[in-house]
């Protein structure tokens, strides 16, 4: 999961927001309620996903995820 989170951050840094949104949605779904992912990791995934949404100018969705 850490490698995918690093890739997500890289995609955001490179302004590849659409690809980042796809990877972010996968990370969030993989870290669902039944998984063994810590709350901190889950929060980091949500913030990165919100950054990808913000980059795509989907401000309301970004607020719901990262707010």
Short mmCIF file of N, CA and C in Angstrom, two decimals:
data_model
loop_
_atom_site.label_atom_id
_atom_site.label_comp_id
_atom_site.label_asym_id
_atom_site.label_seq_id
_atom_site.Cartn_x
_atom_site.Cartn_y
_atom_site.Cartn_z
N UNK A 1 0.81 -1.20 0.00
CA UNK A 1 0.00 0.00 0.00
C UNK A 1 0.86 1.26 0.00
N UNK A 2 2.00 1.20 0.68
CA UNK A 2 2.85 2.39 0.73
C UNK A 2 3.37 2.76 -0.66
N UNK A 3 3.71 1.74 -1.44
CA UNK A 3 4.21 2.02 -2.80
C UNK A 3 3.13 2.66 -3.66
N UNK A 4 1.91 2.20 -3.51
CA UNK A 4 0.82 2.80 -4.28
C UNK A 4 0.55 4.23 -3.83
N UNK A 5 0.66 4.48 -2.53
CA UNK A 5 0.47 5.84 -2.01
C UNK A 5 1.57 6.76 -2.56
N UNK A 6 2.80 6.25 -2.62
CA UNK A 6 3.89 7.05 -3.20
C UNK A 6 3.65 7.32 -4.67
N UNK A 7 3.15 6.32 -5.39
CA UNK A 7 2.81 6.52 -6.81
C UNK A 7 1.70 7.54 -6.97
N UNK A 8 0.73 7.51 -6.08
CA UNK A 8 -0.36 8.48 -6.13
C UNK A 8 0.18 9.90 -5.93
N UNK A 9 1.06 10.06 -4.96
CA UNK A 9 1.66 11.38 -4.72
C UNK A 9 2.48 11.82 -5.94
N UNK A 10 3.18 10.90 -6.57
CA UNK A 10 3.96 11.22 -7.76
C UNK A 10 3.05 11.67 -8.90
N UNK A 11 1.94 10.96 -9.11
CA UNK A 11 1.01 11.35 -10.17
C UNK A 11 0.45 12.75 -9.92
N UNK A 12 0.17 13.06 -8.68
CA UNK A 12 -0.33 14.40 -8.35
C UNK A 12 0.75 15.45 -8.61
N UNK A 13 1.98 15.15 -8.22
CA UNK A 13 3.09 16.08 -8.46
C UNK A 13 3.29 16.33 -9.95
N UNK A 14 3.05 15.31 -10.76
CA UNK A 14 3.21 15.43 -12.21
C UNK A 14 1.96 15.99 -12.90
N UNK A 15 0.96 16.32 -12.10
CA UNK A 15 -0.31 16.87 -12.58
C UNK A 15 -1.08 15.91 -13.48
N UNK A 16 -0.95 14.63 -13.20
CA UNK A 16 -1.71 13.60 -13.90
C UNK A 16 -2.92 13.24 -13.04
N UNK A 17 -3.83 14.21 -12.92
CA UNK A 17 -4.90 14.12 -11.95
C UNK A 17 -5.91 13.01 -12.26
N UNK A 18 -6.19 12.76 -13.52
CA UNK A 18 -7.15 11.71 -13.85
C UNK A 18 -6.62 10.35 -13.42
N UNK A 19 -5.36 10.08 -13.72
CA UNK A 19 -4.75 8.81 -13.30
C UNK A 19 -4.66 8.74 -11.77
N UNK A 20 -4.37 9.87 -11.15
CA UNK A 20 -4.30 9.91 -9.69
C UNK A 20 -5.66 9.62 -9.07
N UNK A 21 -6.72 10.13 -9.69
CA UNK A 21 -8.06 9.86 -9.17
C UNK A 21 -8.39 8.37 -9.23
N UNK A 22 -8.02 7.73 -10.32
CA UNK A 22 -8.29 6.29 -10.46
C UNK A 22 -7.52 5.49 -9.41
N UNK A 23 -6.23 5.79 -9.27
CA UNK A 23 -5.43 5.08 -8.27
C UNK A 23 -5.93 5.39 -6.86
N UNK A 24 -6.30 6.64 -6.62
CA UNK A 24 -6.81 7.01 -5.30
C UNK A 24 -8.10 6.29 -4.95
N UNK A 25 -8.98 6.15 -5.91
CA UNK A 25 -10.23 5.44 -5.62
C UNK A 25 -9.96 3.97 -5.33
N UNK A 26 -8.97 3.40 -6.00
CA UNK A 26 -8.59 2.02 -5.70
C UNK A 26 -8.03 1.91 -4.28
N UNK A 27 -7.17 2.83 -3.90
CA UNK A 27 -6.60 2.79 -2.55
C UNK A 27 -7.67 2.91 -1.48
N UNK A 28 -8.64 3.78 -1.71
CA UNK A 28 -9.70 3.97 -0.73
C UNK A 28 -10.57 2.71 -0.62
N UNK A 29 -10.87 2.11 -1.75
CA UNK A 29 -11.70 0.90 -1.71
C UNK A 29 -10.94 -0.28 -1.11
N UNK A 30 -9.64 -0.35 -1.35
CA UNK A 30 -8.84 -1.44 -0.78
C UNK A 30 -8.67 -1.28 0.72
N UNK A 31 -8.78 -0.06 1.21
CA UNK A 31 -8.63 0.22 2.63
C UNK A 31 -10.01 0.40 3.27
N UNK A 32 -10.94 -0.45 2.90
CA UNK A 32 -12.30 -0.38 3.42
C UNK A 32 -12.36 -0.73 4.90
N UNK A 33 -13.56 -0.71 5.46
CA UNK A 33 -13.74 -0.95 6.90
C UNK A 33 -13.23 -2.30 7.39
N UNK A 34 -13.24 -3.32 6.54
CA UNK A 34 -12.81 -4.65 6.98
C UNK A 34 -11.32 -4.90 6.83
N UNK A 35 -10.58 -3.93 6.30
CA UNK A 35 -9.15 -4.16 6.07
C UNK A 35 -8.34 -3.83 7.31
N UNK A 36 -7.07 -4.19 7.25
CA UNK A 36 -6.17 -3.96 8.38
C UNK A 36 -5.34 -2.70 8.21
N UNK A 37 -5.84 -1.75 7.45
CA UNK A 37 -5.14 -0.49 7.23
C UNK A 37 -5.43 0.43 8.40
N UNK A 38 -4.39 1.10 8.90
CA UNK A 38 -4.57 1.97 10.06
C UNK A 38 -5.39 3.20 9.68
N UNK A 39 -5.94 3.83 10.69
CA UNK A 39 -6.74 5.03 10.47
C UNK A 39 -5.90 6.15 9.87
N UNK A 40 -4.63 6.23 10.25
CA UNK A 40 -3.74 7.27 9.72
C UNK A 40 -3.52 7.04 8.22
N UNK A 41 -3.26 5.80 7.83
CA UNK A 41 -3.07 5.49 6.41
C UNK A 41 -4.33 5.78 5.61
N UNK A 42 -5.48 5.44 6.18
CA UNK A 42 -6.75 5.70 5.51
C UNK A 42 -6.95 7.20 5.31
N UNK A 43 -6.60 7.99 6.32
CA UNK A 43 -6.73 9.44 6.22
C UNK A 43 -5.77 10.02 5.18
N UNK A 44 -4.54 9.50 5.14
CA UNK A 44 -3.58 9.95 4.13
C UNK A 44 -4.08 9.65 2.72
N UNK A 45 -4.67 8.48 2.55
CA UNK A 45 -5.22 8.11 1.24
C UNK A 45 -6.34 9.07 0.84
N UNK A 46 -7.20 9.41 1.78
CA UNK A 46 -8.30 10.33 1.48
C UNK A 46 -7.80 11.72 1.11
N UNK A 47 -6.77 12.18 1.80
CA UNK A 47 -6.22 13.51 1.50
C UNK A 47 -5.60 13.53 0.10
N UNK A 48 -4.86 12.50 -0.25
CA UNK A 48 -4.27 12.43 -1.58
C UNK A 48 -5.35 12.34 -2.65
N UNK A 49 -6.40 11.55 -2.38
CA UNK A 49 -7.51 11.44 -3.32
C UNK A 49 -8.19 12.80 -3.48
N UNK A 50 -8.37 13.52 -2.39
CA UNK A 50 -8.95 14.86 -2.47
C UNK A 50 -8.06 15.81 -3.27
N UNK A 51 -6.76 15.67 -3.14
CA UNK A 51 -5.84 16.49 -3.93
C UNK A 51 -6.01 16.22 -5.43
N UNK A 52 -6.20 14.95 -5.78
CA UNK A 52 -6.42 14.60 -7.19
C UNK A 52 -7.73 15.20 -7.69
N UNK A 53 -8.76 15.13 -6.88
CA UNK A 53 -10.04 15.72 -7.26
C UNK A 53 -9.92 17.24 -7.40
N UNK A 54 -9.22 17.86 -6.49
CA UNK A 54 -9.02 19.31 -6.56
C UNK A 54 -8.29 19.69 -7.84
N UNK A 55 -7.29 18.89 -8.20
CA UNK A 55 -6.55 19.15 -9.43
C UNK A 55 -7.43 19.04 -10.67
N UNK A 56 -8.46 18.21 -10.60
CA UNK A 56 -9.40 18.06 -11.71
C UNK A 56 -10.52 19.10 -11.62
N UNK A 57 -10.42 20.01 -10.69
CA UNK A 57 -11.38 21.08 -10.45
C UNK A 57 -12.74 20.54 -10.02
N UNK A 58 -12.72 19.45 -9.30
CA UNK A 58 -13.94 18.90 -8.71
C UNK A 58 -13.92 19.27 -7.22
N UNK A 59 -14.16 20.54 -6.97
CA UNK A 59 -13.96 21.11 -5.65
C UNK A 59 -14.93 20.55 -4.61
N UNK A 60 -16.17 20.36 -4.96
CA UNK A 60 -17.14 19.84 -3.98
C UNK A 60 -16.80 18.42 -3.57
N UNK A 61 -16.45 17.58 -4.52
CA UNK A 61 -16.07 16.20 -4.18
C UNK A 61 -14.80 16.20 -3.34
N UNK A 62 -13.87 17.11 -3.64
CA UNK A 62 -12.63 17.18 -2.85
C UNK A 62 -12.92 17.58 -1.42
N UNK A 63 -13.86 18.50 -1.21
CA UNK A 63 -14.21 18.90 0.13
C UNK A 63 -14.83 17.77 0.93
N UNK A 64 -15.64 16.97 0.28
CA UNK A 64 -16.28 15.85 0.97
C UNK A 64 -15.24 14.82 1.39
N UNK A 65 -14.25 14.56 0.54
CA UNK A 65 -13.23 13.55 0.84
C UNK A 65 -12.19 14.05 1.83
N UNK A 66 -11.68 15.24 1.60
CA UNK A 66 -10.55 15.71 2.40
C UNK A 66 -10.92 16.70 3.47
N UNK A 67 -12.15 17.09 3.54
CA UNK A 67 -12.57 18.11 4.48
C UNK A 67 -12.92 17.59 5.77
#
